[in-house]
Structures are given as C-alpha cells and as structure tokens.
mmCIF file of C-alpha atoms in Angstrom:
data_model
loop_
_atom_site.group_PDB
_atom_site.id
_atom_site.type_symbol
_atom_site.label_atom_id
_atom_site.label_comp_id
_atom_site.label_asym_id
_atom_site.label_seq_id
_atom_site.Cartn_x
_atom_site.Cartn_y
_atom_site.Cartn_z
ATOM 1 C CA MET A 1 68.369 121.813 84.352
ATOM 2 C CA ASN A 2 66.615 124.276 87.073
ATOM 3 C CA ALA A 3 63.196 123.744 87.694
ATOM 4 C CA LEU A 4 62.564 127.193 88.201
ATOM 5 C CA PHE A 5 63.865 128.248 84.890
ATOM 6 C CA VAL A 6 61.299 125.595 83.064
ATOM 7 C CA LEU A 7 58.630 126.729 85.693
ATOM 8 C CA SER A 8 59.245 130.289 84.072
ATOM 9 C CA HIS A 9 58.927 128.708 80.319
ATOM 10 C CA PHE A 10 55.973 127.096 80.715
ATOM 11 C CA LEU A 11 54.279 130.242 82.856
ATOM 12 C CA LEU A 12 55.651 132.617 79.563
ATOM 13 C CA ALA A 13 53.833 129.703 76.892
ATOM 14 C CA LEU A 14 50.144 129.517 80.001
ATOM 15 C CA PHE A 15 50.035 133.512 79.918
ATOM 16 C CA VAL A 16 51.774 134.971 76.847
ATOM 17 C CA GLN A 17 50.853 134.891 73.615
ATOM 18 C CA SER A 18 54.232 135.025 72.080
ATOM 19 C CA PRO A 19 56.397 132.678 69.935
ATOM 20 C CA GLN A 20 58.343 129.251 71.784
ATOM 21 C CA TYR A 21 61.395 129.966 69.273
ATOM 22 C CA ASP A 22 62.521 133.052 67.504
ATOM 23 C CA ARG A 23 62.068 132.402 63.649
ATOM 24 C CA ALA A 24 64.992 130.634 63.266
ATOM 25 C CA GLY A 25 64.071 128.665 65.635
ATOM 26 C CA LYS A 26 65.986 128.792 68.250
ATOM 27 C CA GLU A 27 64.902 129.058 71.823
ATOM 28 C CA PRO A 28 64.006 132.747 73.582
ATOM 29 C CA LYS A 29 66.859 133.490 75.564
ATOM 30 C CA PRO A 30 65.058 133.663 78.948
ATOM 31 C CA GLN A 31 64.427 137.344 80.325
ATOM 32 C CA PRO A 32 63.044 138.563 83.079
ATOM 33 C CA THR A 33 59.486 138.876 83.803
ATOM 34 C CA VAL A 34 56.813 142.077 85.371
ATOM 35 C CA TYR A 35 53.858 140.426 86.202
ATOM 36 C CA ILE A 36 51.260 142.807 86.448
ATOM 37 C CA PHE A 37 48.197 141.983 88.378
ATOM 38 C CA LEU A 38 45.516 144.302 86.487
ATOM 39 C CA ASN A 39 41.521 144.406 86.857
ATOM 40 C CA THR A 40 39.711 146.589 84.206
ATOM 41 C CA GLU A 41 37.292 148.300 86.476
ATOM 42 C CA CYS A 42 39.613 148.464 89.610
ATOM 43 C CA PRO A 43 40.156 152.778 90.286
ATOM 44 C CA VAL A 44 43.934 152.197 91.260
ATOM 45 C CA CYS A 45 44.416 150.368 88.100
ATOM 46 C CA GLN A 46 43.552 152.614 86.219
ATOM 47 C CA GLN A 47 45.665 155.922 87.549
ATOM 48 C CA TYR A 48 48.800 153.498 87.457
ATOM 49 C CA THR A 49 48.223 152.677 84.012
ATOM 50 C CA PRO A 50 50.345 156.167 82.520
ATOM 51 C CA ARG A 51 53.073 154.774 85.428
ATOM 52 C CA LEU A 52 53.193 151.281 84.035
ATOM 53 C CA ALA A 53 54.143 152.521 80.702
ATOM 54 C CA ASP A 54 56.659 154.595 81.347
ATOM 55 C CA LEU A 55 58.546 151.655 83.328
ATOM 56 C CA TYR A 56 57.664 149.399 80.322
ATOM 57 C CA ARG A 57 59.338 151.895 78.086
ATOM 58 C CA ARG A 58 62.120 152.297 80.770
ATOM 59 C CA PHE A 59 63.111 149.064 80.377
ATOM 60 C CA ARG A 60 61.732 147.775 77.422
ATOM 61 C CA LYS A 61 65.819 148.166 75.926
ATOM 62 C CA SER A 62 67.150 146.474 78.716
ATOM 63 C CA ASP A 63 64.508 143.154 77.454
ATOM 64 C CA VAL A 64 62.491 143.168 80.172
ATOM 65 C CA ARG A 65 59.174 141.723 79.425
ATOM 66 C CA PHE A 66 56.081 143.262 81.244
ATOM 67 C CA VAL A 67 52.615 141.304 81.240
ATOM 68 C CA GLY A 68 49.015 142.730 82.322
ATOM 69 C CA VAL A 69 47.539 139.765 84.267
ATOM 70 C CA TYR A 70 44.240 139.672 84.503
ATOM 71 C CA PRO A 71 42.286 137.424 87.648
ATOM 72 C CA LEU A 72 38.998 138.172 87.027
ATOM 73 C CA ARG A 73 36.159 136.536 85.490
ATOM 74 C CA THR A 74 34.848 140.092 84.651
ATOM 75 C CA ASP A 75 37.880 140.681 82.028
ATOM 76 C CA LEU A 76 37.451 138.850 78.549
ATOM 77 C CA PRO A 77 39.674 139.175 75.710
ATOM 78 C CA GLN A 78 37.786 141.989 74.573
ATOM 79 C CA THR A 79 37.234 144.024 77.504
ATOM 80 C CA ILE A 80 41.437 143.737 78.489
ATOM 81 C CA ARG A 81 41.925 144.432 74.559
ATOM 82 C CA GLN A 82 39.534 147.728 75.056
ATOM 83 C CA PHE A 83 41.336 148.176 78.081
ATOM 84 C CA HIS A 84 44.719 148.134 76.730
ATOM 85 C CA LYS A 85 43.706 150.725 74.056
ATOM 86 C CA LEU A 86 42.099 153.329 76.300
ATOM 87 C CA TYR A 87 45.081 153.860 78.416
ATOM 88 C CA GLN A 88 47.411 153.222 76.120
ATOM 89 C CA LEU A 89 49.371 150.026 77.849
ATOM 90 C CA PRO A 90 51.907 148.959 75.554
ATOM 91 C CA PHE A 91 52.463 145.386 76.540
ATOM 92 C CA ALA A 92 50.605 141.850 76.293
ATOM 93 C CA GLY A 93 47.726 141.605 78.340
ATOM 94 C CA GLN A 94 46.422 137.933 79.093
ATOM 95 C CA ALA A 95 43.273 136.939 80.863
ATOM 96 C CA ASP A 96 43.897 134.327 84.059
ATOM 97 C CA PRO A 97 41.662 131.443 83.493
ATOM 98 C CA GLY A 98 40.577 130.136 87.171
ATOM 99 C CA ALA A 99 43.219 132.776 88.593
ATOM 100 C CA ARG A 100 45.530 130.267 88.689
ATOM 101 C CA LEU A 101 48.791 132.661 88.432
ATOM 102 C CA ALA A 102 47.423 134.615 91.022
ATOM 103 C CA ARG A 103 46.742 131.588 92.958
ATOM 104 C CA TYR A 104 50.516 130.720 92.237
ATOM 105 C CA PHE A 105 51.812 133.737 93.415
ATOM 106 C CA ARG A 106 49.551 134.092 96.029
ATOM 107 C CA ALA A 107 48.689 138.045 94.320
ATOM 108 C CA HIS A 108 46.099 139.359 96.750
ATOM 109 C CA VAL A 109 45.110 142.762 95.078
ATOM 110 C CA THR A 110 44.978 145.162 91.297
ATOM 111 C CA PRO A 111 47.295 146.251 91.012
ATOM 112 C CA GLU A 112 50.060 144.420 92.214
ATOM 113 C CA VAL A 113 53.375 142.845 90.018
ATOM 114 C CA VAL A 114 55.710 140.087 90.688
ATOM 115 C CA LEU A 115 59.287 140.311 89.190
ATOM 116 C CA MET A 116 60.346 136.533 87.801
ATOM 117 C CA ALA A 117 64.381 136.722 87.520
ATOM 118 C CA ALA A 118 65.344 135.111 83.636
ATOM 119 C CA ASP A 119 66.333 131.868 86.176
ATOM 120 C CA GLY A 120 62.690 131.698 86.889
ATOM 121 C CA THR A 121 63.249 133.058 90.532
ATOM 122 C CA VAL A 122 61.124 135.215 92.319
ATOM 123 C CA SER A 123 62.938 138.676 93.377
ATOM 124 C CA TYR A 124 60.288 141.440 93.740
ATOM 125 C CA GLN A 125 56.138 141.016 94.371
ATOM 126 C CA GLY A 126 53.931 143.478 95.754
ATOM 127 C CA ALA A 127 53.054 147.771 94.807
ATOM 128 C CA ILE A 128 54.992 149.574 92.204
ATOM 129 C CA ASP A 129 55.917 152.353 94.213
ATOM 130 C CA ASP A 130 54.068 153.674 97.336
ATOM 131 C CA TRP A 131 52.126 156.349 95.714
ATOM 132 C CA TYR A 132 48.958 154.656 97.297
ATOM 133 C CA VAL A 133 49.104 154.680 101.204
ATOM 134 C CA SER A 134 45.490 153.141 101.487
ATOM 135 C CA LEU A 135 42.289 152.803 99.467
ATOM 136 C CA GLY A 136 41.306 155.917 97.953
ATOM 137 C CA LYS A 137 44.196 158.012 99.531
ATOM 138 C CA HIS A 138 47.434 158.164 97.858
ATOM 139 C CA ARG A 139 50.528 160.721 98.013
ATOM 140 C CA PRO A 140 50.890 163.831 95.794
ATOM 141 C CA SER A 141 54.156 161.716 93.855
ATOM 142 C CA PRO A 142 55.123 158.265 95.245
ATOM 143 C CA THR A 143 59.010 158.737 97.897
ATOM 144 C CA GLN A 144 59.645 155.055 96.829
ATOM 145 C CA HIS A 145 59.561 152.945 93.293
ATOM 146 C CA PHE A 146 59.971 149.216 94.638
ATOM 147 C CA LEU A 147 59.287 147.522 91.134
ATOM 148 C CA ARG A 148 62.203 149.439 89.213
ATOM 149 C CA ASP A 149 64.144 149.861 92.123
ATOM 150 C CA ALA A 150 63.674 145.500 91.885
ATOM 151 C CA LEU A 151 64.436 146.013 88.487
ATOM 152 C CA ASP A 152 67.311 147.903 88.520
ATOM 153 C CA ALA A 153 68.593 145.838 90.693
ATOM 154 C CA LEU A 154 68.016 142.603 88.932
ATOM 155 C CA LEU A 155 69.700 144.668 85.416
ATOM 156 C CA ALA A 156 72.997 145.059 87.257
ATOM 157 C CA GLY A 157 73.686 141.744 89.595
ATOM 158 C CA GLN A 158 72.966 143.241 92.656
ATOM 159 C CA PRO A 159 70.370 141.856 95.580
ATOM 160 C CA VAL A 160 66.744 143.672 95.471
ATOM 161 C CA ALA A 161 66.396 145.308 99.218
ATOM 162 C CA VAL A 162 63.405 145.118 99.585
ATOM 163 C CA PRO A 163 61.791 142.102 97.596
ATOM 164 C CA ARG A 164 58.363 141.880 98.955
ATOM 165 C CA THR A 165 55.734 144.819 99.613
ATOM 166 C CA ASP A 166 51.957 144.751 100.016
ATOM 167 C CA ALA A 167 50.229 146.441 97.460
ATOM 168 C CA VAL A 168 47.268 148.649 98.051
ATOM 169 C CA GLY A 169 44.251 147.716 95.515
ATOM 170 C CA CYS A 170 41.455 146.076 94.524
ATOM 171 C CA LEU A 171 40.191 142.668 96.168
ATOM 172 C CA ILE A 172 41.002 139.200 93.877
ATOM 173 C CA GLU A 173 38.072 137.797 93.866
#
C-alpha cells in the first residue's frame, strides 16, 4: 500500500469526524479532499465563505470532500460551529490543535487550500482564486479560479496546470 495513501487516511481520521468504515463495515472509497485553512476572525476568510460554499456545492456530486481546518488556538470547536452556521458553510470544520496539519502542509495564511488527490498526493496548494491581490485589495471578481480549475483537472484525470500559488490572507501564527 502506498505511503501517501496511508497518510491521507491518517489525516482524514485525525482531522475529520467521519466514520472509518461505512455501514456495511467496508473501508470508504478514497476520495479527493480539499483542506481549507480558515480563521474565524479573518476578514478575508469571512468574505470567501460564499465562494467556498459554491465550490462545495459544485463538487459534492463528484465525491470531493471539503474540510475547514482551523489552526489558530482561538478557534475553539464552539466558535467554529458558530462560524459555519453564521456563514452557511455546508462542509465540516475541525480545529487543528497545535497547527499540526498547517505545519505539515506549510500553510502560512488563511484562507489557503490544499487539494489532496485520492491517492494522497497534493495536486494543488495556494489561493482559492485571484480575487484578492493583496491584503485589503481585491478585484471586482476573480479572473483565475485556481482551486476550481485544479479540481476540474484532477477529476478529468488531467495534470493540474497550476499546482502552486501564493494565497493572500491572515497569517497563521
């Protein structure tokens, strides 16, 4: 068994509250996963919530798992639940104690995304799109949709054209 495949299952078990086995007792089918590093107090994260909810709805039928990951100590489970309810985020949100997952992926800001393929390899990491040019400055609308394009390519069995970008947002400290 591939070490990356085992790692992806370990990460899912550690950071996503989901059963390890389906109701028939079988292991779940590996699926692509989008880890979204978020911070409940970050204005950039707050402004991206409608786009994230739209991406989730677009790709949920393709069996893509979305997981909100909260690496800051101030983001307690109750705060995360309130954030998901307030901003109508339809996917799971988990605290990242000690920012272990953030450190593993070397995520530096929120929001930043990591797209992990079903085999455990990282297909894309960085910005959701190019809406934000710099902190406090964004375009009227994005011109490049990095995460959406990476998901489309991955699901089509094609290489991701842009596997890495720099995300703009609040520092993970």
